[in-house]
PDB file of C-alpha atoms in Angstrom:
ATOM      1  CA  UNK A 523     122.499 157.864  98.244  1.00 72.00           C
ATOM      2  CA  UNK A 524     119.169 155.634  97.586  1.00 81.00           C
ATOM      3  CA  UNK A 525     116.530 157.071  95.708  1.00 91.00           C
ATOM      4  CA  UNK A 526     114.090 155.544  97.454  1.00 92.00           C
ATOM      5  CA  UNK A 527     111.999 158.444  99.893  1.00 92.00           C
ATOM      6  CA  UNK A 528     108.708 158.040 102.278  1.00 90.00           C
ATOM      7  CA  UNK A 529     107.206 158.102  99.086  1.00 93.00           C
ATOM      8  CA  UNK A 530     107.888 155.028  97.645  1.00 95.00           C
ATOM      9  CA  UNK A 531     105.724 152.364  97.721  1.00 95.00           C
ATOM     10  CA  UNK A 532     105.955 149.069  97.267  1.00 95.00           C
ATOM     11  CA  UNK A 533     103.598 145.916  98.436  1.00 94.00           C
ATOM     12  CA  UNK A 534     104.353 142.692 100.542  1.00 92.00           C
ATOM     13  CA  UNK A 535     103.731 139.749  98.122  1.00 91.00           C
ATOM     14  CA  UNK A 536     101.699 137.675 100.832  1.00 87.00           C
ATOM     15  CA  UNK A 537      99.036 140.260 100.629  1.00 89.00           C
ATOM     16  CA  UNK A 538      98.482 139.361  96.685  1.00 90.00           C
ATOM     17  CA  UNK A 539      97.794 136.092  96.895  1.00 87.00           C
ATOM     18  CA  UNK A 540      95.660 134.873  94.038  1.00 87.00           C
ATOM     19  CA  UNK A 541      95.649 138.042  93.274  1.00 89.00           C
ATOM     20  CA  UNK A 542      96.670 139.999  89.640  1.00 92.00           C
ATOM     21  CA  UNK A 543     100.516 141.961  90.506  1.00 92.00           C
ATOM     22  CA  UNK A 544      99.549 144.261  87.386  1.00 92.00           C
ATOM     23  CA  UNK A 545      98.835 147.310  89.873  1.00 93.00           C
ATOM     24  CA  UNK A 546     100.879 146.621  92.586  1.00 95.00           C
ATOM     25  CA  UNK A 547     103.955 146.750  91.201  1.00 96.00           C
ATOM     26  CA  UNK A 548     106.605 149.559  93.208  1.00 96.00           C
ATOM     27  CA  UNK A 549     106.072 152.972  92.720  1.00 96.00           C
ATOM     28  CA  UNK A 550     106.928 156.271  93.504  1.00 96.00           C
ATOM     29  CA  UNK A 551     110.438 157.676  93.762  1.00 95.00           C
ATOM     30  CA  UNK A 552     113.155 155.106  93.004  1.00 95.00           C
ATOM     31  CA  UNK A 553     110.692 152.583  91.664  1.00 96.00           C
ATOM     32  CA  UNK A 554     111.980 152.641  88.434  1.00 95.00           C
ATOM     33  CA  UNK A 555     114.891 151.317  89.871  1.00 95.00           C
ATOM     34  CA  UNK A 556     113.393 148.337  91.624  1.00 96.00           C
ATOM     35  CA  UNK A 557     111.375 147.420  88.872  1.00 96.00           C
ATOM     36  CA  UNK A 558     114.205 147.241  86.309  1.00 96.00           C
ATOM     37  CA  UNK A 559     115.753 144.970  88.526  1.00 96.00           C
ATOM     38  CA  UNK A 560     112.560 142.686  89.007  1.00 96.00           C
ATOM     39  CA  UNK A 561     112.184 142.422  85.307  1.00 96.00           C
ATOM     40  CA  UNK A 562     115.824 141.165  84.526  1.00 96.00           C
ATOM     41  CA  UNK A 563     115.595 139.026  87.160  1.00 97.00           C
ATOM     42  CA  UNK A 564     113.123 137.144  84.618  1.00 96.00           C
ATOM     43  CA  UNK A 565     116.098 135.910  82.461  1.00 95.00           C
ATOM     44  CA  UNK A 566     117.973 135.607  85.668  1.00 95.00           C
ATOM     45  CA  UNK A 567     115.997 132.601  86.759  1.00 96.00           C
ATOM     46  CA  UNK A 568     114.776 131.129  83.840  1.00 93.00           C
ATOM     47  CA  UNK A 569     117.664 128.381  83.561  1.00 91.00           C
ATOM     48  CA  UNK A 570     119.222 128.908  86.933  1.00 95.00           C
ATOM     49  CA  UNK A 571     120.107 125.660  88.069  1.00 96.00           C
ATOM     50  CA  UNK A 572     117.949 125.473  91.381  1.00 96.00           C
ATOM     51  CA  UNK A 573     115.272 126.331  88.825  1.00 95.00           C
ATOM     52  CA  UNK A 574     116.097 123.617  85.972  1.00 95.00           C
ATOM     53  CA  UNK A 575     116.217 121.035  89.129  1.00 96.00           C
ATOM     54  CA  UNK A 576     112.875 122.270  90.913  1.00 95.00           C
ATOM     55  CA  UNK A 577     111.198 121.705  87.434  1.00 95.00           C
ATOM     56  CA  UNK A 578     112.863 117.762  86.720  1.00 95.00           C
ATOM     57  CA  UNK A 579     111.657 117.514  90.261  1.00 96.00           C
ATOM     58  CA  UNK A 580     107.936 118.429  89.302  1.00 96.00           C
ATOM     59  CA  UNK A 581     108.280 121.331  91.129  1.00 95.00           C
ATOM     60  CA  UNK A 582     107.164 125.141  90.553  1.00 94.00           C
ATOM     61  CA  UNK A 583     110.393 127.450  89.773  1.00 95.00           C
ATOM     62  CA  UNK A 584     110.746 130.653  91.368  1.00 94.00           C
ATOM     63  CA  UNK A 585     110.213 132.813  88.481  1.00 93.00           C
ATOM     64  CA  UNK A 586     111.269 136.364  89.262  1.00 93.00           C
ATOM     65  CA  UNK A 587     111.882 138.640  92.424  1.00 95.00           C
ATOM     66  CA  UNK A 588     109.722 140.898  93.985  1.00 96.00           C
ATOM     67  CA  UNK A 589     110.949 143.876  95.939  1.00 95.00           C
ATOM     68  CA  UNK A 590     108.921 145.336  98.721  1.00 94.00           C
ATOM     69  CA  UNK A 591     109.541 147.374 102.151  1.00 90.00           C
ATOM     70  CA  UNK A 592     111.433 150.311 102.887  1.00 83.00           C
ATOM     71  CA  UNK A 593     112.149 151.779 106.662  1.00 82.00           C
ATOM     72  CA  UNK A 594     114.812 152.174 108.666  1.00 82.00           C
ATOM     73  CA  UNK A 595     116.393 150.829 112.104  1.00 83.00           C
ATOM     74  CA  UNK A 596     114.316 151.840 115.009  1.00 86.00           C
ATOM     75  CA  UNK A 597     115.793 152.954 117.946  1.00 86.00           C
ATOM     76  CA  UNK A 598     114.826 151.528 121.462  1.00 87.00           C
ATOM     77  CA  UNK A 599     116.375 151.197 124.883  1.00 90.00           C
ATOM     78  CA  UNK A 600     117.253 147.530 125.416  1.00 94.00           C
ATOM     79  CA  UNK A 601     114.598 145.336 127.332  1.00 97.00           C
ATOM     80  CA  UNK A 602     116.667 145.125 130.269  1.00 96.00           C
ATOM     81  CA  UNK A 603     117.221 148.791 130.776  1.00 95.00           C
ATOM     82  CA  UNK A 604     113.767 148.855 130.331  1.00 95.00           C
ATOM     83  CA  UNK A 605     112.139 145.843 132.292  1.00 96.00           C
ATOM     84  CA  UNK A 606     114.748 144.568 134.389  1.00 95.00           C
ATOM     85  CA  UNK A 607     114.667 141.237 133.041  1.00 96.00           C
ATOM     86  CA  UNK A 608     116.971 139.580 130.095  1.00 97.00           C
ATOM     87  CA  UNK A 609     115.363 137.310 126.981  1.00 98.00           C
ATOM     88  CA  UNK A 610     115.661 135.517 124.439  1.00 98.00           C
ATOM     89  CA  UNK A 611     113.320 134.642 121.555  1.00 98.00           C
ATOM     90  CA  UNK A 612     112.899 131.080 118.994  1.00 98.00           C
ATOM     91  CA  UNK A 613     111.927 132.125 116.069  1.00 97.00           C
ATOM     92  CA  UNK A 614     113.030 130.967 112.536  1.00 96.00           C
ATOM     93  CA  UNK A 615     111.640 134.144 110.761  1.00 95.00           C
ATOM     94  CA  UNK A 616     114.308 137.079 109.728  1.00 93.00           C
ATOM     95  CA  UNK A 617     111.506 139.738 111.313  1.00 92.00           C
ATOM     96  CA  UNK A 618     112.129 138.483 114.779  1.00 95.00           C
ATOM     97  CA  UNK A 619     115.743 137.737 114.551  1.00 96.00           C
ATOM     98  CA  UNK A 620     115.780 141.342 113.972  1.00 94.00           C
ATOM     99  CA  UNK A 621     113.151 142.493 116.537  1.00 94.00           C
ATOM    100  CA  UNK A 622     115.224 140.375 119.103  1.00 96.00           C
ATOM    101  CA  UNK A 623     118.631 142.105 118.104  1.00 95.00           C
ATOM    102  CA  UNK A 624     117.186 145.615 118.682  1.00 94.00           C
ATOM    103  CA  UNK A 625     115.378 144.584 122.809  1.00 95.00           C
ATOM    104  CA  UNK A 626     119.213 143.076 123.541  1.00 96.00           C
ATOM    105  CA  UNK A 627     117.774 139.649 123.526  1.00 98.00           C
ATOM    106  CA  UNK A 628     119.915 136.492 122.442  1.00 98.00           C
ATOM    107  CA  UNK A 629     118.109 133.755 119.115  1.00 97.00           C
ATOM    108  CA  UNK A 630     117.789 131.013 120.744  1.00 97.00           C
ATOM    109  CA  UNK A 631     118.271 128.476 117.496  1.00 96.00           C
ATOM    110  CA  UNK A 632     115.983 125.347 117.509  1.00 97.00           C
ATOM    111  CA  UNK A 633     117.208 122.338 115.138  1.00 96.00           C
ATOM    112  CA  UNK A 634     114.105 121.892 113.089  1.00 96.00           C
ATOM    113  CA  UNK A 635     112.465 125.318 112.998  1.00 96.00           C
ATOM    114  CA  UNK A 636     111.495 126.023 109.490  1.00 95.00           C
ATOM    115  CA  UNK A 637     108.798 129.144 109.860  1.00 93.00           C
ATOM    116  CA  UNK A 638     106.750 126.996 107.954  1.00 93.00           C
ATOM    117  CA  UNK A 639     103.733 124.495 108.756  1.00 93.00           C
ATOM    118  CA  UNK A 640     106.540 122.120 108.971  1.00 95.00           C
ATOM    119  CA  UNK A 641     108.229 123.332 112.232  1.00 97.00           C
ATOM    120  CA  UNK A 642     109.110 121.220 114.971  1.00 97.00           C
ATOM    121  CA  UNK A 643     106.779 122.720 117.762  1.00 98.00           C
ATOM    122  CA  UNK A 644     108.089 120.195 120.189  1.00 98.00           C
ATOM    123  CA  UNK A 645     112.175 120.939 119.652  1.00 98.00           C
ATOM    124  CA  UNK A 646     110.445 124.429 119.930  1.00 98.00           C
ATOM    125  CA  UNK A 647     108.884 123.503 122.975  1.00 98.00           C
ATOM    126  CA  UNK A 648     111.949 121.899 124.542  1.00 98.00           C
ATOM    127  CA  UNK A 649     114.645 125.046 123.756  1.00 98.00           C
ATOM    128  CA  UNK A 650     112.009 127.365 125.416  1.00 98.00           C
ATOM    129  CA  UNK A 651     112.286 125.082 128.639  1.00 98.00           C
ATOM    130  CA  UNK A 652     115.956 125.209 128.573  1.00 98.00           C
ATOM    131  CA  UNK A 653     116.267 128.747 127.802  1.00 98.00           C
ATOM    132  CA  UNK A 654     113.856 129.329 130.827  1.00 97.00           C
ATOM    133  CA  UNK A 655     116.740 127.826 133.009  1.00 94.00           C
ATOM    134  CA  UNK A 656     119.183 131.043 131.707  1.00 96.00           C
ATOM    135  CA  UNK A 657     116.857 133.618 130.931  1.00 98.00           C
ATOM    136  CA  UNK A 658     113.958 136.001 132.363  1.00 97.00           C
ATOM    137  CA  UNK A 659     111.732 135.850 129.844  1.00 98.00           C
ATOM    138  CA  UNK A 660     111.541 133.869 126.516  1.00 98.00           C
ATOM    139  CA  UNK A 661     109.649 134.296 123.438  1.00 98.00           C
ATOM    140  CA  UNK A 662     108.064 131.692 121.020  1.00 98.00           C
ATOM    141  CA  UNK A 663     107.226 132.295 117.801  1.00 98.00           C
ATOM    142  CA  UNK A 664     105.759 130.405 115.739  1.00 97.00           C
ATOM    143  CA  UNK A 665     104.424 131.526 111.783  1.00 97.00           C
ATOM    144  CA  UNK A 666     103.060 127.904 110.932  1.00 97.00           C
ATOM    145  CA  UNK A 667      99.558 129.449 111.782  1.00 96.00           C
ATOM    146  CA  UNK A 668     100.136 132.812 109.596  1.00 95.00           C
ATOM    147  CA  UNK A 669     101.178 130.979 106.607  1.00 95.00           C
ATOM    148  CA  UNK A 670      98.012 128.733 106.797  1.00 96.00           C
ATOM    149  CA  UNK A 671      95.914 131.609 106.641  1.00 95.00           C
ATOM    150  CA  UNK A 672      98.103 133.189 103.716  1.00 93.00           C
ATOM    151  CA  UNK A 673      97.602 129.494 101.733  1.00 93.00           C
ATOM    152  CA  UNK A 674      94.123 129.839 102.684  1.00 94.00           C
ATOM    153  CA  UNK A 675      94.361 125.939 104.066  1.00 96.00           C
ATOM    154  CA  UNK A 676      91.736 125.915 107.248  1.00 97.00           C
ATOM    155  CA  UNK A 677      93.129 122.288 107.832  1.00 97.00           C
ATOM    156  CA  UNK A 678      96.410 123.294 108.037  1.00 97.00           C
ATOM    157  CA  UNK A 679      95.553 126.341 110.603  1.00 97.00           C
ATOM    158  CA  UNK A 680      94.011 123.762 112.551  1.00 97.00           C
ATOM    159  CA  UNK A 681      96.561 121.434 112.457  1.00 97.00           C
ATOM    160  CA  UNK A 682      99.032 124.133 113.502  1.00 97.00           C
ATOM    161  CA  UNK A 683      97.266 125.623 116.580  1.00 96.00           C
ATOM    162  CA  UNK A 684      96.489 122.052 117.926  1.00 97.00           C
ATOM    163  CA  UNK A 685     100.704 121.427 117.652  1.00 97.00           C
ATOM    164  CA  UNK A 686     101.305 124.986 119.634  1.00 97.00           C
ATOM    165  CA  UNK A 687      98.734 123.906 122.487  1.00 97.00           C
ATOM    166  CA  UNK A 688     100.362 120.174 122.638  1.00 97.00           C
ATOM    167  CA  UNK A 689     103.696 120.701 122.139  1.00 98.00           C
ATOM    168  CA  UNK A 690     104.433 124.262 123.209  1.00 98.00           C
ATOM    169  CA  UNK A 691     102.259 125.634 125.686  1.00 98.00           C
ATOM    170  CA  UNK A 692     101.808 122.093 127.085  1.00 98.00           C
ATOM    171  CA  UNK A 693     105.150 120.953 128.119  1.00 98.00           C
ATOM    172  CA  UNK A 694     105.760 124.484 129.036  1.00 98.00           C
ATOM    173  CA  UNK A 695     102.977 125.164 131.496  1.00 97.00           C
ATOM    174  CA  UNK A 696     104.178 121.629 133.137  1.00 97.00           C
ATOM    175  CA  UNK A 697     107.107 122.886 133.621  1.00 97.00           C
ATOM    176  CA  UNK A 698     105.866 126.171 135.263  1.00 97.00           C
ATOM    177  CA  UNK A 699     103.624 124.055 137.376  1.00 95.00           C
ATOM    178  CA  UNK A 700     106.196 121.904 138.609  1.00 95.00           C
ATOM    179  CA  UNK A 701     108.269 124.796 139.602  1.00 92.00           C
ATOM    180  CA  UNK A 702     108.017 127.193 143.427  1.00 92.00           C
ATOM    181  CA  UNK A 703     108.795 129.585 141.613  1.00 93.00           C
ATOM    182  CA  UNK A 704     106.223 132.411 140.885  1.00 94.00           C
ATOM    183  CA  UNK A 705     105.884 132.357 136.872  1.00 96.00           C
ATOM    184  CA  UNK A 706     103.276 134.088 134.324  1.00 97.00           C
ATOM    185  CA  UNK A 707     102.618 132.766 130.584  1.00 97.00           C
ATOM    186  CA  UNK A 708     101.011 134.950 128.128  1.00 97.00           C
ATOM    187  CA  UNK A 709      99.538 133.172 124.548  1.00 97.00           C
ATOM    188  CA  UNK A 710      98.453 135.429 121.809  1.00 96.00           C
ATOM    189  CA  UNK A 711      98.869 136.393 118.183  1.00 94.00           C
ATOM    190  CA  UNK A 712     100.452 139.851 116.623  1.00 91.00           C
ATOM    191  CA  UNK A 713      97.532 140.023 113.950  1.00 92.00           C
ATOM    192  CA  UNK A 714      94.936 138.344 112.609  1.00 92.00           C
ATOM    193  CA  UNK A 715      95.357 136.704 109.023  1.00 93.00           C
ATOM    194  CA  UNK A 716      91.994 135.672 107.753  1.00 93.00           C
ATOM    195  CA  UNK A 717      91.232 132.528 106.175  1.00 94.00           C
ATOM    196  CA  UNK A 718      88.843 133.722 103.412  1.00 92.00           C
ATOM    197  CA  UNK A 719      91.292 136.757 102.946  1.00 92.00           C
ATOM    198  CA  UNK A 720      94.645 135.435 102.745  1.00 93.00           C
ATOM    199  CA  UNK A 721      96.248 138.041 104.370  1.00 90.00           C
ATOM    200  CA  UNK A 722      97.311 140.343 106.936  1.00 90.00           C
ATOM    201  CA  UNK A 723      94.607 142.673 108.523  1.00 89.00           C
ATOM    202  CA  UNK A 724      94.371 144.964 111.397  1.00 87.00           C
ATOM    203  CA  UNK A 725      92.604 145.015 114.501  1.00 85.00           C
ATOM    204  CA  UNK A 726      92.033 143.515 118.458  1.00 88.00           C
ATOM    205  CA  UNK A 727      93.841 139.678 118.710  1.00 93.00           C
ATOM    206  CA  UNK A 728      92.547 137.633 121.700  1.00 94.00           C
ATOM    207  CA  UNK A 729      95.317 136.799 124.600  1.00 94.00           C
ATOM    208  CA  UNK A 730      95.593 134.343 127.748  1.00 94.00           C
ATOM    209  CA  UNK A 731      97.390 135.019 130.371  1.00 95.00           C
ATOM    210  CA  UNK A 732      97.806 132.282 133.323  1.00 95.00           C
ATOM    211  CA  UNK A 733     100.281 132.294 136.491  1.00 96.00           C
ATOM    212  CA  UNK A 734     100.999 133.920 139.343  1.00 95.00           C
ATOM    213  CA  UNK A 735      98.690 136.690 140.269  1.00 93.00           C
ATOM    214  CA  UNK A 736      96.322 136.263 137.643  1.00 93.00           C
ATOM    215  CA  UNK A 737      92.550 135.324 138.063  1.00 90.00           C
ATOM    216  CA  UNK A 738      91.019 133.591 135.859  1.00 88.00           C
ATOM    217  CA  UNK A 739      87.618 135.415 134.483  1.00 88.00           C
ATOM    218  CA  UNK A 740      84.500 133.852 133.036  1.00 88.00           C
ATOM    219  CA  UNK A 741      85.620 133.486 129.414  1.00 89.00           C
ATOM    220  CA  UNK A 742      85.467 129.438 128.921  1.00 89.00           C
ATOM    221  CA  UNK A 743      87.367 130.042 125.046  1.00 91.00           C
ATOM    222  CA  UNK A 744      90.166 131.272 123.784  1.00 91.00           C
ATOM    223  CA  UNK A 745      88.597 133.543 120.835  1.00 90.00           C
ATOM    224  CA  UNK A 746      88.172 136.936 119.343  1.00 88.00           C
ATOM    225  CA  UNK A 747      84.549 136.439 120.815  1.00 89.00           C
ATOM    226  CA  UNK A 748      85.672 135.369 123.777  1.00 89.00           C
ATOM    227  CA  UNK A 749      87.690 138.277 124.143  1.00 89.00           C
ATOM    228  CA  UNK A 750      85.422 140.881 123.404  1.00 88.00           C
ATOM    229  CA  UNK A 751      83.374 139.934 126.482  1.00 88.00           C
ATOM    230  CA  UNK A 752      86.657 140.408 128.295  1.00 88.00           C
ATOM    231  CA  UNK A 753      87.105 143.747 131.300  1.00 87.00           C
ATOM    232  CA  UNK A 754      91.143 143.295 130.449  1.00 89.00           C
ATOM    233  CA  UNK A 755      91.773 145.146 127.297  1.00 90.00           C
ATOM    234  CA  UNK A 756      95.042 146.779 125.379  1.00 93.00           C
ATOM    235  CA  UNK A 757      94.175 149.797 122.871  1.00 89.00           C
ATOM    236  CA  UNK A 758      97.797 150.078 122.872  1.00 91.00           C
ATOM    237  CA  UNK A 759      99.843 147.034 121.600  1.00 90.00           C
ATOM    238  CA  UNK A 760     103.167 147.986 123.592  1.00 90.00           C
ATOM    239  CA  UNK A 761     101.246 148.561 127.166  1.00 93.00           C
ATOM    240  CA  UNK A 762     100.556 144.702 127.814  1.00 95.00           C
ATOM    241  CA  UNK A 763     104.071 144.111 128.548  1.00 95.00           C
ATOM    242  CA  UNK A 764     104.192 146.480 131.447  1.00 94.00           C
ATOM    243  CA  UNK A 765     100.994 144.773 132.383  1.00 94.00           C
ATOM    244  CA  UNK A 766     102.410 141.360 132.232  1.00 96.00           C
ATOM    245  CA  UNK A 767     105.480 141.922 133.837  1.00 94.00           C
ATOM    246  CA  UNK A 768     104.180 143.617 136.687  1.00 90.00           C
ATOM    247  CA  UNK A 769     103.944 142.119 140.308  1.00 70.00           C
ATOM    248  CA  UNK A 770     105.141 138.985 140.070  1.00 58.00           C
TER     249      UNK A 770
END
């Protein structure tokens, strides 16, 4: 069996960026084991050939790994049995591959999605439409915005929230407009990632929610100011489904 127990600890390496790795290396039970294989993994890259090219290229080499997370498959009722209504997610990160697996939804794959800054928003933009055509409810995720924050490039963030609203939630709400039938759209973020932090933090995200059945309030932004003014408020993450769902 693994070593590894609740006890072991290890840290995500986006939460250590510019940032000395000298104290947040694993530890805990089993760590010795992860970080014998981090430090051999040294000499394992130094003259890989991916490596040797990135450097002719003028590009930084991926010097060693870095092992972090531990859990275990969580156990939910599919989103159908659930909901009543079947889904599918785009996404080009593992995370929600995986998140989509365990609700019973199918990936929808998008040509072009990178989970970078790089993405194509619009071939996003277009699958989602499509998909829309087969399923209930789809998902879009996009990380372009996240790893902006984690680079700590304000330019970039920019850049990637203006290509959501043009090319995603654009063409989309056109196509929900166009349409008889009743429809709801929901816009938020799963956490904020501060600029001047570089990383992951916890607390309240602002959301917009348009379509059938919803008023609109008096908030004129879409902002975590915004949204503090706002009556409609989640404590709980998981209830704003039920919420959104709900007569339409």
């Amino acid at each position: 069996p693994a070593p590894f127990t609740w006890d072991t600890r290890s840290t995500p390496p986006h939460d250590l960026t510019d940032k000395s790795v000298a104290d947040d290396f694993p530890r805990g039970p089993g760590s010795g084991l992860l970080n014998e294989l981090m430090s051999a993994s040294v000499e394992w890259f130094a003259n890989h050939p991916v490596n040797t090219g990135r450097i002719d290229a003028g590009e930084l080499p991926a010097t060693n790994l870095w092992l972090w997370g531990l859990g275990k498959r969580p156990q939910l009722p599919s989103f159908e049995q659930r909901f009543g209504v079947r889904g599918a997610m785009i996404t080009a990160v593992d995370l929600l591959r995986g998140l989509a697996k365990l609700l019973g939804w199918k990936t929808v794959d998008v040509p072009g999605a990178t989970g970078y800054i790089d993405t194509d928003y619009a071939a996003k933009g277009r699958h989602a439409i499509e998909a829309l055509g087969e399923f209930d409810i789809v998902a879009v995720h996009v990380e372009a915005t996240d790893e902006a924050s984690h680079e700590g490039r304000a330019d970039r963030k920019i850049e990637a929230t203006e290509s959501i609203d043009r090319d995603i939630v654009g063409p989309i709400l056109d196509f929900f407009e166009s349409s008889d039938a009743p429809w709801r759209m929901l816009v938020t973020p799963d956490h904020p990632t501060f600029l001047r932090t570089k990383t992951h933090t916890h607390g309240d995200v602002p959301l917009v929610v348009a379509g059938t059945g919803i008023s609109a309030d008096s908030a004129q932004a879409y902002s975590e100011e915004a949204a503090a003014c706002s009556s409609l408020e989640f404590r709980q993450g998981w209830e704003l489904m039920a919420w959104f769902l709900s007569n339409t």
